[in-house]
mmCIF file of C-alpha atoms in Angstrom:
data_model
loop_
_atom_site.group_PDB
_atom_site.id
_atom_site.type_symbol
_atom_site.label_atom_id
_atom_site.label_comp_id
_atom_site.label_asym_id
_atom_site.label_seq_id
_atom_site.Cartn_x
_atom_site.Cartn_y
_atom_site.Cartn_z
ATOM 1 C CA UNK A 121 105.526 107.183 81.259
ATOM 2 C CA UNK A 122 107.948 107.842 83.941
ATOM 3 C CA UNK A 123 109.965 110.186 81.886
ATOM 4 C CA UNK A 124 107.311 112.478 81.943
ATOM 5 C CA UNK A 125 107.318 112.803 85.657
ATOM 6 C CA UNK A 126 109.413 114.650 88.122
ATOM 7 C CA UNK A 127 110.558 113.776 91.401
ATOM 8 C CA UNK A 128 108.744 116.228 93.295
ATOM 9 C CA UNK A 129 105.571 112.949 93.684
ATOM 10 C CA UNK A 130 103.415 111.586 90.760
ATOM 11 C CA UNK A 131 102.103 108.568 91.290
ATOM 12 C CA UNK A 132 99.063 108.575 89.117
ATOM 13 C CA UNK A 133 97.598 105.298 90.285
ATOM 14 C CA UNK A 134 99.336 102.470 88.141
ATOM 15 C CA UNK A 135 96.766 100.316 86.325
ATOM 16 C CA UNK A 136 98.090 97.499 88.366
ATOM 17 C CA UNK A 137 96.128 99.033 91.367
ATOM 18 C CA UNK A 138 92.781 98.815 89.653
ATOM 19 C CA UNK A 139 93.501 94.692 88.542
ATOM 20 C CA UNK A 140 91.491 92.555 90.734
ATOM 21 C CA UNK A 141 95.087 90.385 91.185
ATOM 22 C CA UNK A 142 95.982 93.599 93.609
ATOM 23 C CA UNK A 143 93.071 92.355 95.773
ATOM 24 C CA UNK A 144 94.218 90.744 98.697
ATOM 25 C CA UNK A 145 91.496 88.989 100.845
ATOM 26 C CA UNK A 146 93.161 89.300 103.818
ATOM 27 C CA UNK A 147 92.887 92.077 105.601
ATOM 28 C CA UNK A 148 96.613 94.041 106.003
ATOM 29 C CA UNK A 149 97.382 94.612 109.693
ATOM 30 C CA UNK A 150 98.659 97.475 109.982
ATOM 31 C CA UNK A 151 94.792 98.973 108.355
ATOM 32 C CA UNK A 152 93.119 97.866 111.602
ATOM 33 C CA UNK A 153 92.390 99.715 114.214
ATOM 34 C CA UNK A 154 93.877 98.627 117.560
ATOM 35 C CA UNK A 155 92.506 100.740 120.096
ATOM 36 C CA UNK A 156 94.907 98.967 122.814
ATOM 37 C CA UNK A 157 97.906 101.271 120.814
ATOM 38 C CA UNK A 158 95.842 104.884 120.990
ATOM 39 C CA UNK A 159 95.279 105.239 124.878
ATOM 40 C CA UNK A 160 93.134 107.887 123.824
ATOM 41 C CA UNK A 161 90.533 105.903 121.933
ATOM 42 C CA UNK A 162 88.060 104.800 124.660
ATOM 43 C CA UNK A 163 88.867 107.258 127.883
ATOM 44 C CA UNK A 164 85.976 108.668 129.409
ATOM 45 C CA UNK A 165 85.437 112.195 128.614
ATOM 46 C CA UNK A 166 85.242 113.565 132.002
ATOM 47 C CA UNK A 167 87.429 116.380 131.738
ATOM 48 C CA UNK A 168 84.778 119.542 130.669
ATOM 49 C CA UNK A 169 87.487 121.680 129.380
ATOM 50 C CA UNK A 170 89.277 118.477 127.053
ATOM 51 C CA UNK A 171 85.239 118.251 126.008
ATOM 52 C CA UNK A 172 85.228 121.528 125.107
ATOM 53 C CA UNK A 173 88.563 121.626 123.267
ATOM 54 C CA UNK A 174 87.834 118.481 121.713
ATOM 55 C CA UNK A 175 84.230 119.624 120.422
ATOM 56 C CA UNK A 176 86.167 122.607 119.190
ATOM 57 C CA UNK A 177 88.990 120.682 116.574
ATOM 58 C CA UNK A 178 85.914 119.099 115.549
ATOM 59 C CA UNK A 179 83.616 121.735 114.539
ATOM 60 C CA UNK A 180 86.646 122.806 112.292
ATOM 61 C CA UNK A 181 87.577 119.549 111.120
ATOM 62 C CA UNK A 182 83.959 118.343 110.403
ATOM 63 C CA UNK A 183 82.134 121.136 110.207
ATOM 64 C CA UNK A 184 79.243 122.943 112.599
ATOM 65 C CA UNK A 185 75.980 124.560 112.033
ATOM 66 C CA UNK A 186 74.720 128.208 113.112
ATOM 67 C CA UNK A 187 71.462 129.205 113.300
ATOM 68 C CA UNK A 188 71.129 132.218 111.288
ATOM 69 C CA UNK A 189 68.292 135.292 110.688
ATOM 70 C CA UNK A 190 65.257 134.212 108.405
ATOM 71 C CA UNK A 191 63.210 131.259 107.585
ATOM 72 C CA UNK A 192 62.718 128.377 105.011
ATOM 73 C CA UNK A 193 59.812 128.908 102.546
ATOM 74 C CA UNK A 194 58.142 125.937 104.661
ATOM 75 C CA UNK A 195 58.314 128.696 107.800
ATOM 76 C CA UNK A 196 61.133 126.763 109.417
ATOM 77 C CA UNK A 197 64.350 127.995 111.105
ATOM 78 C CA UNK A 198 67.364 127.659 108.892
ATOM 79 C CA UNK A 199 71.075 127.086 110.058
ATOM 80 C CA UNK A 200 74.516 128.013 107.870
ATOM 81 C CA UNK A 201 76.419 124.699 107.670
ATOM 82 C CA UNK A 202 80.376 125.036 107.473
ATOM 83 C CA UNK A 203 80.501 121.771 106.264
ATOM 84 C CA UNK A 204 78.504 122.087 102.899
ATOM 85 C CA UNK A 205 79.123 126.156 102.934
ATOM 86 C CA UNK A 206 75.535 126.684 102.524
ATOM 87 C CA UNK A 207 71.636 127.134 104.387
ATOM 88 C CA UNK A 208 70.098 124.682 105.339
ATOM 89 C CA UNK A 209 66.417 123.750 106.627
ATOM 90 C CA UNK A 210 66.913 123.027 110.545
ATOM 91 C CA UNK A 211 63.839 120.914 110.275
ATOM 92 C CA UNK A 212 64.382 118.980 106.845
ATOM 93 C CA UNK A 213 67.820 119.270 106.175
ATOM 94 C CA UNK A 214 67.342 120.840 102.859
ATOM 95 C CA UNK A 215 69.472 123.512 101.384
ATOM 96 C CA UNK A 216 67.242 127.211 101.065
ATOM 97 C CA UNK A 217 67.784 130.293 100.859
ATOM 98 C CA UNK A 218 66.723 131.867 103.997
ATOM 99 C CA UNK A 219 63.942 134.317 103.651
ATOM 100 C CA UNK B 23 74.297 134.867 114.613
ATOM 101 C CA UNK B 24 74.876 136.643 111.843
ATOM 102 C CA UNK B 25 76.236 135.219 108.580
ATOM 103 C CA UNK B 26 78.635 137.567 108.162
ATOM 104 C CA UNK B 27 80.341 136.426 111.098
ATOM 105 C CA UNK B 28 80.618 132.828 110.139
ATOM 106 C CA UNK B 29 83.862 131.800 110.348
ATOM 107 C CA UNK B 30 83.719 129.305 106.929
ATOM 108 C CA UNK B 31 85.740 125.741 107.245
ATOM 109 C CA UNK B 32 89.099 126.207 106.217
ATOM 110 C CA UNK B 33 89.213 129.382 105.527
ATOM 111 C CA UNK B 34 89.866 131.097 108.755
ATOM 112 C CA UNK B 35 87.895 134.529 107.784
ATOM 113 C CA UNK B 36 84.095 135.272 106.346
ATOM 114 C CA UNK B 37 85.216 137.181 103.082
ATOM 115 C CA UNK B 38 86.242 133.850 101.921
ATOM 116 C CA UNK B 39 89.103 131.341 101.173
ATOM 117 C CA UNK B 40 92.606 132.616 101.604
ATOM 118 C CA UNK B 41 93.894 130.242 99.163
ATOM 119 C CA UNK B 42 92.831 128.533 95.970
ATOM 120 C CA UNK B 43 93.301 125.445 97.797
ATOM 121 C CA UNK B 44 91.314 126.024 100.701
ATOM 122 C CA UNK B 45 89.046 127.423 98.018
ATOM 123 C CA UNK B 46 89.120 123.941 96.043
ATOM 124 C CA UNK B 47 88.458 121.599 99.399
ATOM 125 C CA UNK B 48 85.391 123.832 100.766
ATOM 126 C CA UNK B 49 83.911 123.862 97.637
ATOM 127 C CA UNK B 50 83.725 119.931 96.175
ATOM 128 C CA UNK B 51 80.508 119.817 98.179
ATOM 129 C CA UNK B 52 78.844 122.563 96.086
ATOM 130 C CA UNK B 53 79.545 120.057 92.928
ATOM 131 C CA UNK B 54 76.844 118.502 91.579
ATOM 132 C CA UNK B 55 78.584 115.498 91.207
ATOM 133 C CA UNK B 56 80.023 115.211 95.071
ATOM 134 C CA UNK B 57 75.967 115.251 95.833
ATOM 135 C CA UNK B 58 75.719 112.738 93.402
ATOM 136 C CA UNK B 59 77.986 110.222 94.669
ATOM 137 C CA UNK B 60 79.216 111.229 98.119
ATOM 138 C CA UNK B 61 77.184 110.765 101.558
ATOM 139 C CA UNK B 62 77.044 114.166 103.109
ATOM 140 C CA UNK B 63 79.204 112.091 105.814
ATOM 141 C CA UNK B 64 81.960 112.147 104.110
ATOM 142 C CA UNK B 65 85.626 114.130 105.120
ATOM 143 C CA UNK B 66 87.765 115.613 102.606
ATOM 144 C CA UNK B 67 91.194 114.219 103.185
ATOM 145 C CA UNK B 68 94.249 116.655 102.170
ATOM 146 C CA UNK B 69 94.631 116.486 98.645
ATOM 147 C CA UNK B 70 97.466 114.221 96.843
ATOM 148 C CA UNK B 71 99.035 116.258 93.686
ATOM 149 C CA UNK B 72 100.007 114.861 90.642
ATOM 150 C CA UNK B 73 101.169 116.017 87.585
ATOM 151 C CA UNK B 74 101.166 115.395 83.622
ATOM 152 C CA UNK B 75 104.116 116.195 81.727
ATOM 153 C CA UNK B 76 103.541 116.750 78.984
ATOM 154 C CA UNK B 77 99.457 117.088 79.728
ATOM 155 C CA UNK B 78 96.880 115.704 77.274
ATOM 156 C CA UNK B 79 97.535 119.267 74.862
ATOM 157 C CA UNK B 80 101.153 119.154 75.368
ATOM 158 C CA UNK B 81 101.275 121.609 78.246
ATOM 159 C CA UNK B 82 101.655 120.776 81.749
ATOM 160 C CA UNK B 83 98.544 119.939 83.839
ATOM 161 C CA UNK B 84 98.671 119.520 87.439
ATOM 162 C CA UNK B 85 95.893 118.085 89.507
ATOM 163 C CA UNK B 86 94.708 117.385 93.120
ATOM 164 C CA UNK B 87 93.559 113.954 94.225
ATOM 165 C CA UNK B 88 91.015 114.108 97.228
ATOM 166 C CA UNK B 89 90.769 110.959 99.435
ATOM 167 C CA UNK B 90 87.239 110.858 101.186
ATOM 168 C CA UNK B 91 86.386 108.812 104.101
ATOM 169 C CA UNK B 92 83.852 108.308 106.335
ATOM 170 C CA UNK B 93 83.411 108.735 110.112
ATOM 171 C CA UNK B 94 81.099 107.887 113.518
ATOM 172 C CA UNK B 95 79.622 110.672 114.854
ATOM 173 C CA UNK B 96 80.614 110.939 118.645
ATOM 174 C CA UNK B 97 77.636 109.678 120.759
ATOM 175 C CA UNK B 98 78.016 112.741 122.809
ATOM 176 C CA UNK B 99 79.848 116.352 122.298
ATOM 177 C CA UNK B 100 83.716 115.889 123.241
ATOM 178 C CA UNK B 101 83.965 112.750 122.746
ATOM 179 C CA UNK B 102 86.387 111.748 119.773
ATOM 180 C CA UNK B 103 85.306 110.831 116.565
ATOM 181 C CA UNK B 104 85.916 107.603 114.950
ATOM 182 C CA UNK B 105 87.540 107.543 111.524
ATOM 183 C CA UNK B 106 86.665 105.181 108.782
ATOM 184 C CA UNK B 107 89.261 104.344 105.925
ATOM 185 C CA UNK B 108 88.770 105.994 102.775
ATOM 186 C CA UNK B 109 85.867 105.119 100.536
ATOM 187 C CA UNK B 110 86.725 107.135 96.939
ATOM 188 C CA UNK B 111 88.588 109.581 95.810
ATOM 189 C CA UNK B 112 87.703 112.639 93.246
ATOM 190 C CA UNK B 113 90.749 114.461 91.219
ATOM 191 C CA UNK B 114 89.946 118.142 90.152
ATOM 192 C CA UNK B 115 92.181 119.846 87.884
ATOM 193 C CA UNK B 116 94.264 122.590 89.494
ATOM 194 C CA UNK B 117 94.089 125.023 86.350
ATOM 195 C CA UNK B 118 89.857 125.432 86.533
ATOM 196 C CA UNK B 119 88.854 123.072 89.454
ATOM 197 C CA UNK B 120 86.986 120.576 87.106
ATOM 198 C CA UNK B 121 86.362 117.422 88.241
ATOM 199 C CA UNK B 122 88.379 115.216 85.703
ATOM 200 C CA UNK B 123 88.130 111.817 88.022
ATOM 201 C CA UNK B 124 86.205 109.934 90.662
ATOM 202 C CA UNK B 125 86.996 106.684 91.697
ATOM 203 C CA UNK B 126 84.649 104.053 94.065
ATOM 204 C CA UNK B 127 86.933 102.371 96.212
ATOM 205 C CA UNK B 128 84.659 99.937 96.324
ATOM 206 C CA UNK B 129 85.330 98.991 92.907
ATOM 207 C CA UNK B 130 88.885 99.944 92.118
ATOM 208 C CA UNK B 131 89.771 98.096 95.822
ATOM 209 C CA UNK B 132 93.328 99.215 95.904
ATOM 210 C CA UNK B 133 93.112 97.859 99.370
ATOM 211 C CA UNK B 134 90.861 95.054 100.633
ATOM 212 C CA UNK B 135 87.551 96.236 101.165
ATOM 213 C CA UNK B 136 85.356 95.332 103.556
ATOM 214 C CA UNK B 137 81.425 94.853 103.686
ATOM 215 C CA UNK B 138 81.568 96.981 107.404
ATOM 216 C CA UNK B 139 84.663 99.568 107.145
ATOM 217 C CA UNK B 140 86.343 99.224 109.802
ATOM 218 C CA UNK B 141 87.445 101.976 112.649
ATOM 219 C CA UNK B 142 90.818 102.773 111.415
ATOM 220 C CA UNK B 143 91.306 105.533 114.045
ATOM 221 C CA UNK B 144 90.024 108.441 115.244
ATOM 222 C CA UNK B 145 89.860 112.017 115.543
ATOM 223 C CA UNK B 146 91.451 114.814 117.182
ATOM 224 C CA UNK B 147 94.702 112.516 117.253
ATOM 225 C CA UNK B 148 97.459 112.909 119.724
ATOM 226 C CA UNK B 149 99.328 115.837 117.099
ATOM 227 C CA UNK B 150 96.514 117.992 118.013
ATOM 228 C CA UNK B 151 95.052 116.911 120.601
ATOM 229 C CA UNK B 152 95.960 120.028 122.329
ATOM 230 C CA UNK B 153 95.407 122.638 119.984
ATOM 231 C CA UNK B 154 92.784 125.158 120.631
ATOM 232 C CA UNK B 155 89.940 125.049 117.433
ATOM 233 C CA UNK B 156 91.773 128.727 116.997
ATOM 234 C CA UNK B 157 95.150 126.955 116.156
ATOM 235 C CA UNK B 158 94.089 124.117 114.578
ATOM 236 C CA UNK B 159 92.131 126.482 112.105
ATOM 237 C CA UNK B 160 95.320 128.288 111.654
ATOM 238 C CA UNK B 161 97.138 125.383 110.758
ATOM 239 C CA UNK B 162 94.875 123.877 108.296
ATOM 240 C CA UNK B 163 94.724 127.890 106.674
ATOM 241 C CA UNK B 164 98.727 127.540 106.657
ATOM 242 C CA UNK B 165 98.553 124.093 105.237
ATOM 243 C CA UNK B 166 96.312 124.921 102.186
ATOM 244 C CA UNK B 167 98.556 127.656 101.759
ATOM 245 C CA UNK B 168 101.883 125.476 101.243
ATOM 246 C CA UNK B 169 99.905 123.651 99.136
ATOM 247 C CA UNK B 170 99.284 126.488 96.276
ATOM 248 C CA UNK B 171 103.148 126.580 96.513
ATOM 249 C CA UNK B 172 103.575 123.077 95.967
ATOM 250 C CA UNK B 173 101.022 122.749 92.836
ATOM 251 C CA UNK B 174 102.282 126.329 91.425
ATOM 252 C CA UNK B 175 105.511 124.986 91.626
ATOM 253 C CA UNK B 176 104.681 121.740 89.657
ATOM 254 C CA UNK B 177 102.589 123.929 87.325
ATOM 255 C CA UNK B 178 105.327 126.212 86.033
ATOM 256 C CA UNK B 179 108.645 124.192 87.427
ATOM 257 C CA UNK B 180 109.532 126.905 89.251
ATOM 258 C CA UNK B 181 111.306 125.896 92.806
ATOM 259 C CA UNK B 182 109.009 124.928 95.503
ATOM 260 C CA UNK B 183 110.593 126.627 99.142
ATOM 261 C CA UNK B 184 108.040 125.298 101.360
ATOM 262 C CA UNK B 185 108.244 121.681 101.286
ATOM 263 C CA UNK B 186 110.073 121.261 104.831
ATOM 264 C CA UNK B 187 107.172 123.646 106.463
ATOM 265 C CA UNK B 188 104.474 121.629 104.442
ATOM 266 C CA UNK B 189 105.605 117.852 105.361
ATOM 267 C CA UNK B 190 105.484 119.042 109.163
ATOM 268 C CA UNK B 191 102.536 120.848 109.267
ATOM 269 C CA UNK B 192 100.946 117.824 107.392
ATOM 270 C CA UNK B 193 102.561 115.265 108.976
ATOM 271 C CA UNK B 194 100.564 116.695 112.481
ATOM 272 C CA UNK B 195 97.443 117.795 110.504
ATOM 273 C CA UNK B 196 97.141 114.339 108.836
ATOM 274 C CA UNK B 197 95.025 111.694 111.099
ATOM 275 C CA UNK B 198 98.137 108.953 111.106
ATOM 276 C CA UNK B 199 95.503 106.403 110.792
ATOM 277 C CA UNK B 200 95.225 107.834 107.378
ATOM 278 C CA UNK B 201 98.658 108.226 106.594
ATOM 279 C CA UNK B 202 98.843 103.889 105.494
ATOM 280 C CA UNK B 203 96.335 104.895 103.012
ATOM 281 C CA UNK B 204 98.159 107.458 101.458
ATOM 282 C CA UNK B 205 101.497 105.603 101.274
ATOM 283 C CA UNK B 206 99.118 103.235 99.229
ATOM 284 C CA UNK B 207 97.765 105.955 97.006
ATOM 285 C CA UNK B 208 101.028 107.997 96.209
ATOM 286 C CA UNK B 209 104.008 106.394 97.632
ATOM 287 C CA UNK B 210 106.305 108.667 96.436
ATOM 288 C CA UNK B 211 104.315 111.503 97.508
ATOM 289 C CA UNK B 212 103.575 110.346 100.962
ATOM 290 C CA UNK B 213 107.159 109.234 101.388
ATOM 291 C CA UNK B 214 108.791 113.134 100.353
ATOM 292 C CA UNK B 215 106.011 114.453 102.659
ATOM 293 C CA UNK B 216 105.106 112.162 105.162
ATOM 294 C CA UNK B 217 108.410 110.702 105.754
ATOM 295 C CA UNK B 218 109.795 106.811 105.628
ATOM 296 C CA UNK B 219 106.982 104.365 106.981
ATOM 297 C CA UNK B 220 107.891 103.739 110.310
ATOM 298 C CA UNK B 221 108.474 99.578 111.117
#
């Protein structure tokens, strides 16, 4: 199989990685969160204008919500989701078409 | 506000994505499968490529593996976002953006998996931290960008000139709490574009 792969990546997961004997019960290290190493895991947010830029890299990153013009066909108020790229019901969370 | 000012995820404009990758990652969560099988609180992770040559018909195929992984939602606005470790992963094909894989971590476990996932790390990280949303918009844009070049490039063998540009703008853009992950995924991707794992 290798011949048929350059070396620009491919590593189409080997079915090694799907055996059960690849399951190791204890828990690698290095995959755990140490919030001691990231002194920015647990500071207060006290600064407004961090806040703010914060807030920002995460409406890109996660996604935000607008409220837009029209209604649900259940009357409610409906909001454009950049995470799902498509209207949803403020009120139920379903996807509509706003009216 | 007006839709037509929406300013769509990864996209950077409202007329729509400005590359077929950016184009590919906004719009697994219109599949009917992603509803299927993915919480809506799920991240796409930058995609992993890999390639097929020859494909199934003899011709070259090139696809785009998507990690997904969860998060915490910050208990108030500005406050970061903890990152969970990646949960399953769905490969589209680059030539028609078909789904043509999705695999449960859960199930394949190519790392130990956990009843609770654990918080791996979290978001913005310190890369950038102190970008405005403006910037880091621009990157990501830029980054889905490089990418076209990279699976065009393993489509048709042509050269690939972007490589240096696209393993530093993804080695900032990629939460490094992800990055073990993706060393276990693709090695040989992750160490071309992420670099040697650091001891």
């Amino acid at each position: 199989m290798s011949d048929d792969y350059d070396d620009l990546q491919l590593d189409d997961q080997p079915d090694d990685q799907l055996d059960e004997v690849n399951v190791d019960d204890d828990l690698d290290d290095e995959l755990r969160y140490d919030a001691a190493e990231d002194d920015g895991a647990l500071r207060d947010v006290d600064d407004e204008a961090d806040a703010d830029r914060t807030a920002a890299l995460q409406d890109v990153h996660f996604g935000t919500s607008w409220t837009v013009d029209g209604t649900s066909e259940a009357g409610n108020p409906v909001e454009w989701s950049t995470t799902t790229n498509a209207y949803h019901d403020e009120k139920t969370g379903e996807q509509v078409e706003p009216k | 506000m007006s839709t037509s000012t929406v300013r769509r995820l990864d996209t950077g404009t409202a007329d729509g994505p400005t590359s077929r990758t950016a184009g590919l990652m906004s719009g697994l969560r219109s599949m009917p499968l992603f509803r299927q099988v993915v919480p809506m609180e799920a991240l796409v992770g930058w995609p992993i490529p890999a390639r097929h040559n020859p494909g199934w018909d003899g011709r070259t195929a090139v696809y785009l593996k998507f990690p997904l992984y969860g998060y915490h939602r910050p208990a108030r606005r500005g406050e970061p976002t903890r990152l969970l470790p990646p949960f399953a992963m769905l490969t589209l094909n680059w030539a028609n953006g078909a789904p043509v894989e999705f695999v449960d971590f859960r199930y394949s476990r190519p790392w130990p998996i956990t009843a609770t996932p654990p918080v791996i790390g979290e978001f913005p990280h310190a890369a950038v931290r102190e970008l405005s949303g403006g910037d880091y918009l621009a990157a990501r844009v830029r980054l889905a960008e490089l990418y076209d070049g990279l699976f065009e490039s393993l489509g048709d063998g042509s050269g690939f000139d972007g490589e240096a540009e696209l393993a530093d703008l993804l080695g900032r853009l990629l939460e490094p709490c992800l990055a073990p992950y993706y060393r276990m995924i693709a090695p040989r991707f992750a160490e071309r574009f992420l670099g040697a794992e650091q001891e």
